[in-house]
Coordinates of C-alpha atoms (C1' of nucleotides) in Angstrom, one line a residue:
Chain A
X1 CA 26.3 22.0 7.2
X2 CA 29.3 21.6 5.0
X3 CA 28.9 23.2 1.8
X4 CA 27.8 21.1 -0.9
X5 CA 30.1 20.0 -3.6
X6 CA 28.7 20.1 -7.3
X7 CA 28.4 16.8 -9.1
X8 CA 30.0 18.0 -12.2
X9 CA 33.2 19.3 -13.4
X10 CA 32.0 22.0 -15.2
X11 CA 33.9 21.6 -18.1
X12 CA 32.0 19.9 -20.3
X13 CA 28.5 20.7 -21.1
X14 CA 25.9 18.7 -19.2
X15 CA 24.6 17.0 -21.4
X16 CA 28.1 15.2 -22.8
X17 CA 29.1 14.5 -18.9
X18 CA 25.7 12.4 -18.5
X19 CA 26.6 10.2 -21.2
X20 CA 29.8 8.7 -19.6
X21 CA 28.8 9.1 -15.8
X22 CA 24.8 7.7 -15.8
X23 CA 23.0 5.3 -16.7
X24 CA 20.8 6.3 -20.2
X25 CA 17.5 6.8 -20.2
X26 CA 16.8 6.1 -16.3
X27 CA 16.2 9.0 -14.0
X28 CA 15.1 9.3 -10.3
X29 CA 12.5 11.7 -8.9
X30 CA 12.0 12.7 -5.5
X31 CA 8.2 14.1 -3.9
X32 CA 9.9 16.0 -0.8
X33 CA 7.3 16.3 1.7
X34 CA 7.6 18.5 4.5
X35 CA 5.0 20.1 6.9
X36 CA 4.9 23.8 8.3
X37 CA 2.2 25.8 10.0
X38 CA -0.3 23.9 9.5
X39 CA -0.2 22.8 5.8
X40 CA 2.0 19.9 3.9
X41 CA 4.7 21.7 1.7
X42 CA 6.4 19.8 -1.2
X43 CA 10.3 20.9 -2.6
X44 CA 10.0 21.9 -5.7
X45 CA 12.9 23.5 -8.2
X46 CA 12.7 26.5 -10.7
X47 CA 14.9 26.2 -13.9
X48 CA 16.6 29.0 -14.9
X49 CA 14.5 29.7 -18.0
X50 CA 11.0 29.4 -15.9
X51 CA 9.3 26.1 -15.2
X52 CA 9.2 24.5 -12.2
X53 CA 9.7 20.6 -11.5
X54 CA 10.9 17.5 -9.0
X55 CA 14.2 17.7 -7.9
X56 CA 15.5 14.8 -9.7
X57 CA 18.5 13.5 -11.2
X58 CA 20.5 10.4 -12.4
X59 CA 21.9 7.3 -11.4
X60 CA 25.8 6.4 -11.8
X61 CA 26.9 3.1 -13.3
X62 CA 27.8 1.6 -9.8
X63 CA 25.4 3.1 -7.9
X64 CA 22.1 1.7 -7.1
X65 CA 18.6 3.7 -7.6
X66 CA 17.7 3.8 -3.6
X67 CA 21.8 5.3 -3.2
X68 CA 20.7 7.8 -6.1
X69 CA 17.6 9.3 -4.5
X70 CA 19.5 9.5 -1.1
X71 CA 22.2 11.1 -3.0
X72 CA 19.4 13.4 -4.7
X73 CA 18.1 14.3 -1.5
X74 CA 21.2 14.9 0.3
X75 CA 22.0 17.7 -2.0
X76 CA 19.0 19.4 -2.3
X77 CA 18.0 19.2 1.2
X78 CA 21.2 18.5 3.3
X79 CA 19.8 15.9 5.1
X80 CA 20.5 12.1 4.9
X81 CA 19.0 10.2 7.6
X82 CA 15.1 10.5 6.4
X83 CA 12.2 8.3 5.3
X84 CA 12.5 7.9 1.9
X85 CA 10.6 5.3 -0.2
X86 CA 10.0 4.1 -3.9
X87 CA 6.5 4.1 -4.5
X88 CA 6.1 4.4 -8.6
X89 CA 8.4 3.8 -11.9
X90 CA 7.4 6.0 -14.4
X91 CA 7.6 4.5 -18.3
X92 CA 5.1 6.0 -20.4
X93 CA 7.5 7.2 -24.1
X94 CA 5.6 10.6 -24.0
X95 CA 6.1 11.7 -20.4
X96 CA 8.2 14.0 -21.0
X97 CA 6.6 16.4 -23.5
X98 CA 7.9 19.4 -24.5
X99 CA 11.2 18.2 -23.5
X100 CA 13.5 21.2 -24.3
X101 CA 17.2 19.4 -24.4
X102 CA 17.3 19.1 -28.5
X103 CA 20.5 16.9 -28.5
X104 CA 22.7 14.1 -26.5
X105 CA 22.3 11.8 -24.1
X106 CA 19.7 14.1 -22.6
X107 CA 17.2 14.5 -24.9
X108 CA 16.7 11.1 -25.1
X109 CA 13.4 9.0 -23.6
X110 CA 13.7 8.4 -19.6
X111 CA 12.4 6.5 -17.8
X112 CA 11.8 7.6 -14.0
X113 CA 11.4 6.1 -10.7
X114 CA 9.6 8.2 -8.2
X115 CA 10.8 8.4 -4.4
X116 CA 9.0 10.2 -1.6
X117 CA 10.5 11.5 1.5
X118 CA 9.2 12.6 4.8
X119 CA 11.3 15.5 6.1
X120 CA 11.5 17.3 9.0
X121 CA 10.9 21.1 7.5
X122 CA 12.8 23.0 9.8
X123 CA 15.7 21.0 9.3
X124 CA 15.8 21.9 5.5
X125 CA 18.3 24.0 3.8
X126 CA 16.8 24.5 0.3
X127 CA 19.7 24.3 -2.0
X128 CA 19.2 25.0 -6.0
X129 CA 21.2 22.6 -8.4
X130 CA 23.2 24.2 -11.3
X131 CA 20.5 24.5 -13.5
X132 CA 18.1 26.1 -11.3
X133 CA 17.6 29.3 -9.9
X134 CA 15.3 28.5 -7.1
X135 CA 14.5 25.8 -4.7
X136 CA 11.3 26.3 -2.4
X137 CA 8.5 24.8 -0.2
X138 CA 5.2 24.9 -2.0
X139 CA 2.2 23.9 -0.5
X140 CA 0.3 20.7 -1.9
X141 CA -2.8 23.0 -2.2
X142 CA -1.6 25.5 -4.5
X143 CA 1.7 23.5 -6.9
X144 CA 2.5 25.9 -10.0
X145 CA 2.5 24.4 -13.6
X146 CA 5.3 21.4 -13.4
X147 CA 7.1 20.2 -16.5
X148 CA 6.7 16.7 -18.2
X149 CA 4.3 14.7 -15.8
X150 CA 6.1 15.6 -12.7
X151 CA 2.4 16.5 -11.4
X152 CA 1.2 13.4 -11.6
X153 CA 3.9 12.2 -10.0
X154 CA 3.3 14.3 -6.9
X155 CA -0.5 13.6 -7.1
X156 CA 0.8 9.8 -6.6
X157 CA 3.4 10.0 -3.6
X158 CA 1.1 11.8 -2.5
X159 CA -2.2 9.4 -2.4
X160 CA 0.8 6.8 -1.5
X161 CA 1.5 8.5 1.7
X162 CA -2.3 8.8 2.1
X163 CA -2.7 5.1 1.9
X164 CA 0.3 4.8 4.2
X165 CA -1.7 6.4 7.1
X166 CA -2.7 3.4 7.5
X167 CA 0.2 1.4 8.3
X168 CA 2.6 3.8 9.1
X169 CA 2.4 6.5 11.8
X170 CA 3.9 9.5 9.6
X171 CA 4.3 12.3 12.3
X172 CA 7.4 10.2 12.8
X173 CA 9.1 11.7 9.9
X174 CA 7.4 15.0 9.4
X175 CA 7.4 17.0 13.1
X176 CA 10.1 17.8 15.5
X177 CA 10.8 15.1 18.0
X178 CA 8.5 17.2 20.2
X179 CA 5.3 17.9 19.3
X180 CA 1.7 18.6 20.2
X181 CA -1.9 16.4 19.8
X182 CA -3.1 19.0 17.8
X183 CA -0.3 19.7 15.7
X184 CA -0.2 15.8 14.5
X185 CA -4.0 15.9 14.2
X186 CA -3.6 19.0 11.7
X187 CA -1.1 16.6 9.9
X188 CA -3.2 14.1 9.3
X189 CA -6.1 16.3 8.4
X190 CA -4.1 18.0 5.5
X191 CA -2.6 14.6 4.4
X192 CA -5.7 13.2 4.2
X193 CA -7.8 16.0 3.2
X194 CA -10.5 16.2 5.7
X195 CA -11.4 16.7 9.4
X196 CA -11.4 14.3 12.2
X197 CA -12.4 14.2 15.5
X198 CA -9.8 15.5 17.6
X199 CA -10.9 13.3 20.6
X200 CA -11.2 10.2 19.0
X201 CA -7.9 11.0 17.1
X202 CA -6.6 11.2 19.9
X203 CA -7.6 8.8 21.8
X204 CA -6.5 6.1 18.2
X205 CA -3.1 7.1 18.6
X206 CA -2.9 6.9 22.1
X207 CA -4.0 3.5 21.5
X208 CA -1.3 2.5 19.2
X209 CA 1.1 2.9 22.0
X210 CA 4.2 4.5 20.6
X211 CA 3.6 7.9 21.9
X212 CA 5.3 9.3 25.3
X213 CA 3.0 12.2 27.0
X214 CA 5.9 14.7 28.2
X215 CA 5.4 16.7 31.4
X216 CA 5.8 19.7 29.4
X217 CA 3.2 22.0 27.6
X218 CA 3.8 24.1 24.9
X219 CA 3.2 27.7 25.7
X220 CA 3.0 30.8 23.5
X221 CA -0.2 29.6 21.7
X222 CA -3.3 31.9 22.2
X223 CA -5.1 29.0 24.5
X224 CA -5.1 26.5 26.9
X225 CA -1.5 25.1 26.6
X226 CA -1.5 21.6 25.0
X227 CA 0.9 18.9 25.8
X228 CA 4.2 17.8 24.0
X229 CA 4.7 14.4 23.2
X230 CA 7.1 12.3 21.3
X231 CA 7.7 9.3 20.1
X232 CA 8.8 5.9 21.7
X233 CA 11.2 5.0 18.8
X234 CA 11.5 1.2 20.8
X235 CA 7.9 0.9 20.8
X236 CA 7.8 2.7 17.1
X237 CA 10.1 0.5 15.6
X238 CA 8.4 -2.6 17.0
X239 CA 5.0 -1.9 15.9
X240 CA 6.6 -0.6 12.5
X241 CA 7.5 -4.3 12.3
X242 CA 3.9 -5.8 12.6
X243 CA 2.0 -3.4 10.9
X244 CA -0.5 -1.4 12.4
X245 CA -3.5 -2.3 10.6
X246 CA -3.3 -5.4 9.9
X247 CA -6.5 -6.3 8.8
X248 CA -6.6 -9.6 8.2
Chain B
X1 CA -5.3 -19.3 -29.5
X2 CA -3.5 -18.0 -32.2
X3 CA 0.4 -19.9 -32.5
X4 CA 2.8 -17.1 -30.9
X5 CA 5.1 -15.1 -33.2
X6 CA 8.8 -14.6 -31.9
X7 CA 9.9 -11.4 -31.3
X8 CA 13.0 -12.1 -33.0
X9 CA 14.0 -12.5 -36.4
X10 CA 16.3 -15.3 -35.3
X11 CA 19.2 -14.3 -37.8
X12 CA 21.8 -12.2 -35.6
X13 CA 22.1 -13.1 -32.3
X14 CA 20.4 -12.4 -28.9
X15 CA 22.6 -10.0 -27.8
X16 CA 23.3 -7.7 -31.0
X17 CA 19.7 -7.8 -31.6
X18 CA 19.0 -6.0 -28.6
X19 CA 20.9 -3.0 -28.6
X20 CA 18.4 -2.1 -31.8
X21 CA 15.1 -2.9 -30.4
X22 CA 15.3 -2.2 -26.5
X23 CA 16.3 0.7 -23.9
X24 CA 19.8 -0.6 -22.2
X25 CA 20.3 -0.7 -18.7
X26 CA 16.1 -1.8 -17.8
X27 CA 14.1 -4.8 -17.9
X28 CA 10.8 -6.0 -16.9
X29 CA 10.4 -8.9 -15.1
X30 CA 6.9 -11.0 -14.3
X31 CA 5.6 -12.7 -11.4
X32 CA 3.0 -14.7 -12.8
X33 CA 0.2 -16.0 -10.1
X34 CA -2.2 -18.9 -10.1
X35 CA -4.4 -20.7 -7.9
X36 CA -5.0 -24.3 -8.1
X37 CA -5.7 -27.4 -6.5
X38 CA -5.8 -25.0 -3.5
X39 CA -2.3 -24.1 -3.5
X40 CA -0.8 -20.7 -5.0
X41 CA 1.5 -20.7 -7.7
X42 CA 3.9 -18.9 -9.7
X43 CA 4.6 -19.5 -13.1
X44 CA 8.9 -20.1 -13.9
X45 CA 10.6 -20.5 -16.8
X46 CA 14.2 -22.9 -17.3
X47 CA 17.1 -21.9 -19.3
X48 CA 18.2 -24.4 -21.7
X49 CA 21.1 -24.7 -19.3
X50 CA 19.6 -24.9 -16.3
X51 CA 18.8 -22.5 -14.1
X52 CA 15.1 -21.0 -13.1
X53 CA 13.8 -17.6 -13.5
X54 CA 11.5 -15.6 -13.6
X55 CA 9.5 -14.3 -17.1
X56 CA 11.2 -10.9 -17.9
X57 CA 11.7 -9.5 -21.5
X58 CA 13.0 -6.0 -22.5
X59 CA 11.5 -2.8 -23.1
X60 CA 11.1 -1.5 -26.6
X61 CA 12.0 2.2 -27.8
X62 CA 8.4 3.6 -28.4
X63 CA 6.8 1.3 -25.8
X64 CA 5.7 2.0 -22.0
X65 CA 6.8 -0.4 -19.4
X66 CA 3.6 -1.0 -18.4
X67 CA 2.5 -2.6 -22.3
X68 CA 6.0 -4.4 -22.0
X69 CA 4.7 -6.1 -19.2
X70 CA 1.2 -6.5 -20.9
X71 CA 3.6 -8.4 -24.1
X72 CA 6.0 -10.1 -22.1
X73 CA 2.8 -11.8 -19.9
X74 CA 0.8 -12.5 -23.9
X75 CA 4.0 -14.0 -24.9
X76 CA 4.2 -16.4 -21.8
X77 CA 0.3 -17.1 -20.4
X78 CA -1.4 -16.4 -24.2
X79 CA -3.7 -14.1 -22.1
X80 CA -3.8 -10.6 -22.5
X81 CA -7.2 -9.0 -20.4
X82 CA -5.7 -9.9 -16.8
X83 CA -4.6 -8.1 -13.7
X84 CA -1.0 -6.8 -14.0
X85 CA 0.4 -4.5 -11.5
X86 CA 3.6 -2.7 -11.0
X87 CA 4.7 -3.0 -8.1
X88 CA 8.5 -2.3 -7.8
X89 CA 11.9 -1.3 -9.1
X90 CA 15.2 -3.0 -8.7
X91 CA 18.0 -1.1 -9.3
X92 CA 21.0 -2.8 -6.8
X93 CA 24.0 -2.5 -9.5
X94 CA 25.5 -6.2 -7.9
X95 CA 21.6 -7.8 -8.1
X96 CA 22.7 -10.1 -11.3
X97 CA 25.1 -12.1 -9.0
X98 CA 26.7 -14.6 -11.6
X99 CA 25.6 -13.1 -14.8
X100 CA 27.0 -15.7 -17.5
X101 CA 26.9 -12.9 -20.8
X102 CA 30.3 -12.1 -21.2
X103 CA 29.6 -9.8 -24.0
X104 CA 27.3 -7.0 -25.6
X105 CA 24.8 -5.1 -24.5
X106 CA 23.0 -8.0 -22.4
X107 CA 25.6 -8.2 -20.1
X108 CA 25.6 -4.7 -18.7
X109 CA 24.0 -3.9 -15.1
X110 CA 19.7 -4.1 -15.8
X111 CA 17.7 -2.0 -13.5
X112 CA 14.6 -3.8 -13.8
X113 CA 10.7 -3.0 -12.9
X114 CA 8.5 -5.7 -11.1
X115 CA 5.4 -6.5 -12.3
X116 CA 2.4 -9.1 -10.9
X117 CA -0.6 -10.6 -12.3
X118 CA -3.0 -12.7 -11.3
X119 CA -4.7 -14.9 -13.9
X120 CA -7.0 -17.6 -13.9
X121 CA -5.1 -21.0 -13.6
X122 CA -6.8 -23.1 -15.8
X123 CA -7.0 -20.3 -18.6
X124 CA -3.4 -20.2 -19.2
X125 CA -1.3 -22.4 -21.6
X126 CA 2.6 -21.5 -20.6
X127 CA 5.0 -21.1 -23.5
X128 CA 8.6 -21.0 -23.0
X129 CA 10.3 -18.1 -25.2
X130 CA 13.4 -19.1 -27.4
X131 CA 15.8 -19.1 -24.3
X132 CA 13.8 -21.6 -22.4
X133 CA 13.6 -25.2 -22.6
X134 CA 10.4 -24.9 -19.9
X135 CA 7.9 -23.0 -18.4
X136 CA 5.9 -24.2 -15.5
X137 CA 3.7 -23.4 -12.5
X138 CA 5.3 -23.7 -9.2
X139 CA 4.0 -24.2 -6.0
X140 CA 5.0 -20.7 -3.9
X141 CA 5.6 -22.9 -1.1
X142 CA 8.5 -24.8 -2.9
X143 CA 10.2 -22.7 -5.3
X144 CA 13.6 -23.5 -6.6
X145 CA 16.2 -21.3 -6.6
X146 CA 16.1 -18.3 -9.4
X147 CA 19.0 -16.9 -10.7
X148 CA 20.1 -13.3 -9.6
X149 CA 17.6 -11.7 -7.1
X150 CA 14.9 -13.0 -8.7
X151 CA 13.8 -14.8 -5.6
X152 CA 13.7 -11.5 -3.8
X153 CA 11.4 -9.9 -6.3
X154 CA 9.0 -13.4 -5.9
X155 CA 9.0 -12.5 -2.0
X156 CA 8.2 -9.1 -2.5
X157 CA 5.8 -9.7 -4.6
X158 CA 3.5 -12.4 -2.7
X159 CA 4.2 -9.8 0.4
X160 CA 2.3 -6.5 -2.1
X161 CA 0.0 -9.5 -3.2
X162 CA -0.7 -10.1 0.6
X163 CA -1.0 -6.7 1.9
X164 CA -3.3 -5.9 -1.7
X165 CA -6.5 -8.6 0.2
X166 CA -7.3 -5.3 2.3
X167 CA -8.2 -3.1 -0.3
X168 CA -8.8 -5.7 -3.5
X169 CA -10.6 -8.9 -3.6
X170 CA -8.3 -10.9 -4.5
X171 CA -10.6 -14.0 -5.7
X172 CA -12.3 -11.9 -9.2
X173 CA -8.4 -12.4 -10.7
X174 CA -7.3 -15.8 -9.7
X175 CA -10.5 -17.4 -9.8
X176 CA -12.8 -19.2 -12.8
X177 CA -15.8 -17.1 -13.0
X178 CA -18.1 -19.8 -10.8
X179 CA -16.2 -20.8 -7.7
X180 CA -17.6 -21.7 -4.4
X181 CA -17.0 -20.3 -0.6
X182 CA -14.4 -22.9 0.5
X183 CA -12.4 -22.3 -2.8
X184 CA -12.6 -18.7 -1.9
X185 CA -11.5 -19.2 1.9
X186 CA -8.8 -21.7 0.5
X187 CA -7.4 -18.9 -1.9
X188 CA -6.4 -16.0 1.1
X189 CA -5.8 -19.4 3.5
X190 CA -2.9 -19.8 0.9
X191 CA -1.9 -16.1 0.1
X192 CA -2.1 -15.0 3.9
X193 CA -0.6 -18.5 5.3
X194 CA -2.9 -18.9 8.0
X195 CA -6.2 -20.6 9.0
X196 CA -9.3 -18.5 9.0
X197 CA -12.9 -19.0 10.6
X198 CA -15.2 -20.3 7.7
X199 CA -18.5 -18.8 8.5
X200 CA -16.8 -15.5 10.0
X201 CA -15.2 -15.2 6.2
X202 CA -18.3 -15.9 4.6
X203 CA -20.1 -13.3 6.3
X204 CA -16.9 -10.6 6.1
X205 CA -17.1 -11.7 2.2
X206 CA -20.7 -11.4 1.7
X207 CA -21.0 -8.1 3.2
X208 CA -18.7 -6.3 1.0
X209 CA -21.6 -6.9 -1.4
X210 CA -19.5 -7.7 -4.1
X211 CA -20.2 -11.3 -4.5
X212 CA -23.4 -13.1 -6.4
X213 CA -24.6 -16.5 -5.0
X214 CA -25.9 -18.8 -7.7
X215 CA -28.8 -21.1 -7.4
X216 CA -26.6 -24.3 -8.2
X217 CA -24.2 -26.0 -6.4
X218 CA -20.7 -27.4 -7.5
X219 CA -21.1 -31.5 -7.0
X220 CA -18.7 -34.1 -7.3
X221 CA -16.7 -33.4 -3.8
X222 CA -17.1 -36.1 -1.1
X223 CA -19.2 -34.1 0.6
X224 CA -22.3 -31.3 1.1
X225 CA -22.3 -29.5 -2.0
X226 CA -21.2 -26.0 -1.7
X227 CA -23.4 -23.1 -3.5
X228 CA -21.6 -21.3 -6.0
X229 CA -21.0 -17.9 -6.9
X230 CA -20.1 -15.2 -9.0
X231 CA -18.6 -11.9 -8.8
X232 CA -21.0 -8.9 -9.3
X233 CA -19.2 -6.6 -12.2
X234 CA -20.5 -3.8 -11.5
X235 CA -20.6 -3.9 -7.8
X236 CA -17.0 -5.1 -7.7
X237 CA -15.8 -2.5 -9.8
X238 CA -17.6 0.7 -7.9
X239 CA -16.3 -1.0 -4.7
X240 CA -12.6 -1.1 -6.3
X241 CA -13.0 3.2 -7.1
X242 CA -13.7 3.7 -3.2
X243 CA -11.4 1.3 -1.9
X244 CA -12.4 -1.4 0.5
X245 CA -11.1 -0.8 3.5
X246 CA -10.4 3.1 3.9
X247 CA -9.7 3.3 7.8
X248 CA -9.2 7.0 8.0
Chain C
dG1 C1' -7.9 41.9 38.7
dG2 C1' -12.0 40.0 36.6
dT3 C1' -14.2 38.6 32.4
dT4 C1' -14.4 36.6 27.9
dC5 C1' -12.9 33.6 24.3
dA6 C1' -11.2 29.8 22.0
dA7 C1' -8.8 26.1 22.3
dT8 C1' -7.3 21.8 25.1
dG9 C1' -8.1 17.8 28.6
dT10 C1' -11.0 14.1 29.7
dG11 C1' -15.0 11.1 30.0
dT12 C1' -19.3 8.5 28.6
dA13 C1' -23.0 6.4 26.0
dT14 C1' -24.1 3.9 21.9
dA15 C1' -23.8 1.5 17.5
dG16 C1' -21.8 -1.6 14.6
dG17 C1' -18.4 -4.9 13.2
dA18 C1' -15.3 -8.7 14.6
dT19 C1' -14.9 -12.9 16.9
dA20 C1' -16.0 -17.3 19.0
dC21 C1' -18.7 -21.0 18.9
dA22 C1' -23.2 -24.3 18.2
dC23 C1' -26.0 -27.2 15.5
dA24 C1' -28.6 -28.7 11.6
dA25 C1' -28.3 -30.3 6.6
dT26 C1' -26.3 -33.1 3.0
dA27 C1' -23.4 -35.5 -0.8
dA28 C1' -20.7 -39.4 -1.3
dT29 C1' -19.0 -43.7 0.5
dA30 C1' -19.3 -48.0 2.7
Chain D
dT1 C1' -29.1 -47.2 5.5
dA2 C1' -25.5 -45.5 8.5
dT3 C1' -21.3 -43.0 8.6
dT4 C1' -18.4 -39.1 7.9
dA5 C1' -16.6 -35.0 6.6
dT6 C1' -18.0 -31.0 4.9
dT7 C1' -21.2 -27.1 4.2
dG8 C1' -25.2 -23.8 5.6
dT9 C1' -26.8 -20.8 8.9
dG10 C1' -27.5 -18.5 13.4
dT11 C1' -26.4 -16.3 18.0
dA12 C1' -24.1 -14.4 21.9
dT13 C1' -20.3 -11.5 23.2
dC14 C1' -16.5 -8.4 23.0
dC15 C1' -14.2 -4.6 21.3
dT16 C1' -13.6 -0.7 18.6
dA17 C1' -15.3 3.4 16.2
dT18 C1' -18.2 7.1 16.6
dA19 C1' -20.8 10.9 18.5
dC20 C1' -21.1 14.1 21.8
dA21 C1' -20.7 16.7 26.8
dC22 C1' -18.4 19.4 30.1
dA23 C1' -14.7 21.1 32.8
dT24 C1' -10.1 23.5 32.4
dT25 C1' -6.9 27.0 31.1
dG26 C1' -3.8 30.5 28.8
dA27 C1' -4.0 34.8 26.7
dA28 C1' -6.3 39.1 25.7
dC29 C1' -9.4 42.7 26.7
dC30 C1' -11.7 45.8 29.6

DNA sequence: GGTTCAATGTGTATAGGATACACAATAATA
DNA sequence: TATTATTGTGTATCCTATACACATTGAACC
């Protein structure tokens, strides 16, 4: 991965730089999800003085808010070719209480619009930004204290990507190209918070028809060796189109 | 209904005033729904020079997005208890293709935050705002063209609107509080753009258990008189908590 | 090497909802 | 009073969702 390149000149102090490069009082938040033995993780940054919160930042005058968030992403994460999707705006005056920044362009109101993003997690290079000293996987379970109302923003993306189950197949995004029937069935039990069947699970996402059964098994596990499988991105991207529940 | 105060003070013009009262950079824009005559419509307004758009306004230094929306919608419908939903951001820098301000802060680059509502057709009285010499329903089917993407966010819009029938009866916004069956089949007929089986709707509707049928019957059509019914409150509302139609 | 254990692979029986379609009833009109 | 288009109501069938049973197998333990 090529090193990353900071964003700013270091100069000047942050809060001036904003001023002239951003936009005022619009922001851009990004839910990083990822998923790793077993449980759903989500990216989260410590500032150097303590609290945690989003990885966020700000959009540039010609740039638009969906370049932004992939911009956002990019650097904290070093990926760019992932799902990533709007799924809130954030407006409330008082959202950010016990805002810290006392002066400039920073310590104004902001306004935020929230992204999530389906990662792969072994494909994730936590990087900090320059005003934090840590960037980590937490699970959804167990999220620390988060600044302003970044945790209702999390509890949000994620009871969007809940509701996304539903039309969207989201092992896609969030397991190796190869994977096995359980391992998707324990994604889908921690995104949604209960247990399913595993036969019937199984036998629903056979169903949908954009899974390939390898000739492979993965080995190493204490049991019976389950199957790989991975997906038919022709057959993915075609029902993607449709919709898969459409209900009416 | 009380006669609509202006926002404005009317004595310094549009775009000085502005700069005082809103956040640059982010406005809020409406689309407006009704049902009537058995066709869906949205509710446009005309610049005195011309073009169509959609109701937008600005947001205001201590307000939320969300009660701009809620004043922006007031200002337009006169109503103010109706369904109103964020549902998504724009924030393309080149989306106000052939912007005509030439100067001031209203002719920077808007980000701007999509709203929808549904009201009930007959309830609403449109009012232009200063800018406007009209503001009328349209028929979805044959909308004019709108200036900058605004014809985008209308799409987007009646697409959310159309995906919302699975988990939100539609009908409680958009319809007077007595309607019958056939005006309810006509209302997702027009919103989904396809036929539906009658009795195999009445029976899907009914069984949600959300609905109330009256012991009178609407008269006057050419033909059988149709029962009417109402929406059960309290019903509808505990059905709304657990969602409709939770397939996982 | 044989046994045990816990997980996976695969199948079946049943219930309930979705769909297709049939026929009687009725309000206005001629 | 007959006609017509629409509404009210019911049924038969199909398909999917759900519940549950049993054989298989890889590793670990003796």
């Amino acid at each position: 991965m090529a090193k990353r390149k900071s964003e700013f000149g270091l100069k000047r102090p942050f809060h001036e730089l904003g001023e002239s490069m951003f936009l005022p009082h619009l922001s851009v938040d990004c839910v990083i999800f990822g998923f790793h033995e077993g449980s759903l993780k989500v990216l989260l940054l410590q500032w150097k003085d303590g609290p945690w919160c989003l990885p966020g930042g700000f959009v540039k005058h010609e740039e638009s808010i969906d370049r932004s968030a992939i911009r956002i992403l990019k650097e904290r994460t070093g990926l760019d070719a992932i799902f990533l999707k709007q799924f809130h705006t954030f407006g409330d005056p008082d959202r950010e209480k016990g805002k810290r920044f006392k002066k400039g362009w920073i310590s104004k109101r902001f306004v935020t619009v929230g992204y999530y993003a389906l990662v792969e997690y072994s494909k994730v290079f936590p990087q900090p930004d320059q005003l934090s000293s840590a960037c980590v996987w937490w699970d959804v379970q167990s999220i620390p204290d988060l600044i302003y109302d970044h945790k209702q923003i999390v509890a949000l993306a994620l009871n969007t990507l809940r509701l996304s189950l539903n039309d969207h197949p989201v092992g896609y995004n969030l397991l190796p190209s190869k994977f096995t029937m359980p391992e998707l069935l324990r994604l889908y039990e921690t995104i949604l918070g209960q247990e399913l069947d595993r036969r019937n699970f199984q036998k629903r996402m056979l169903s949908l028809d954009i899974l390939i059964k390898l000739n492979e098994r993965k080995t190493g596990g204490a049991h019976k060796a389950p199957f790989l499988y991975r997906f038919d991105k022709k057959k993915y991207d075609r029902a993607m189109k449709q919709g898969l529940n459409q209900s009416w």
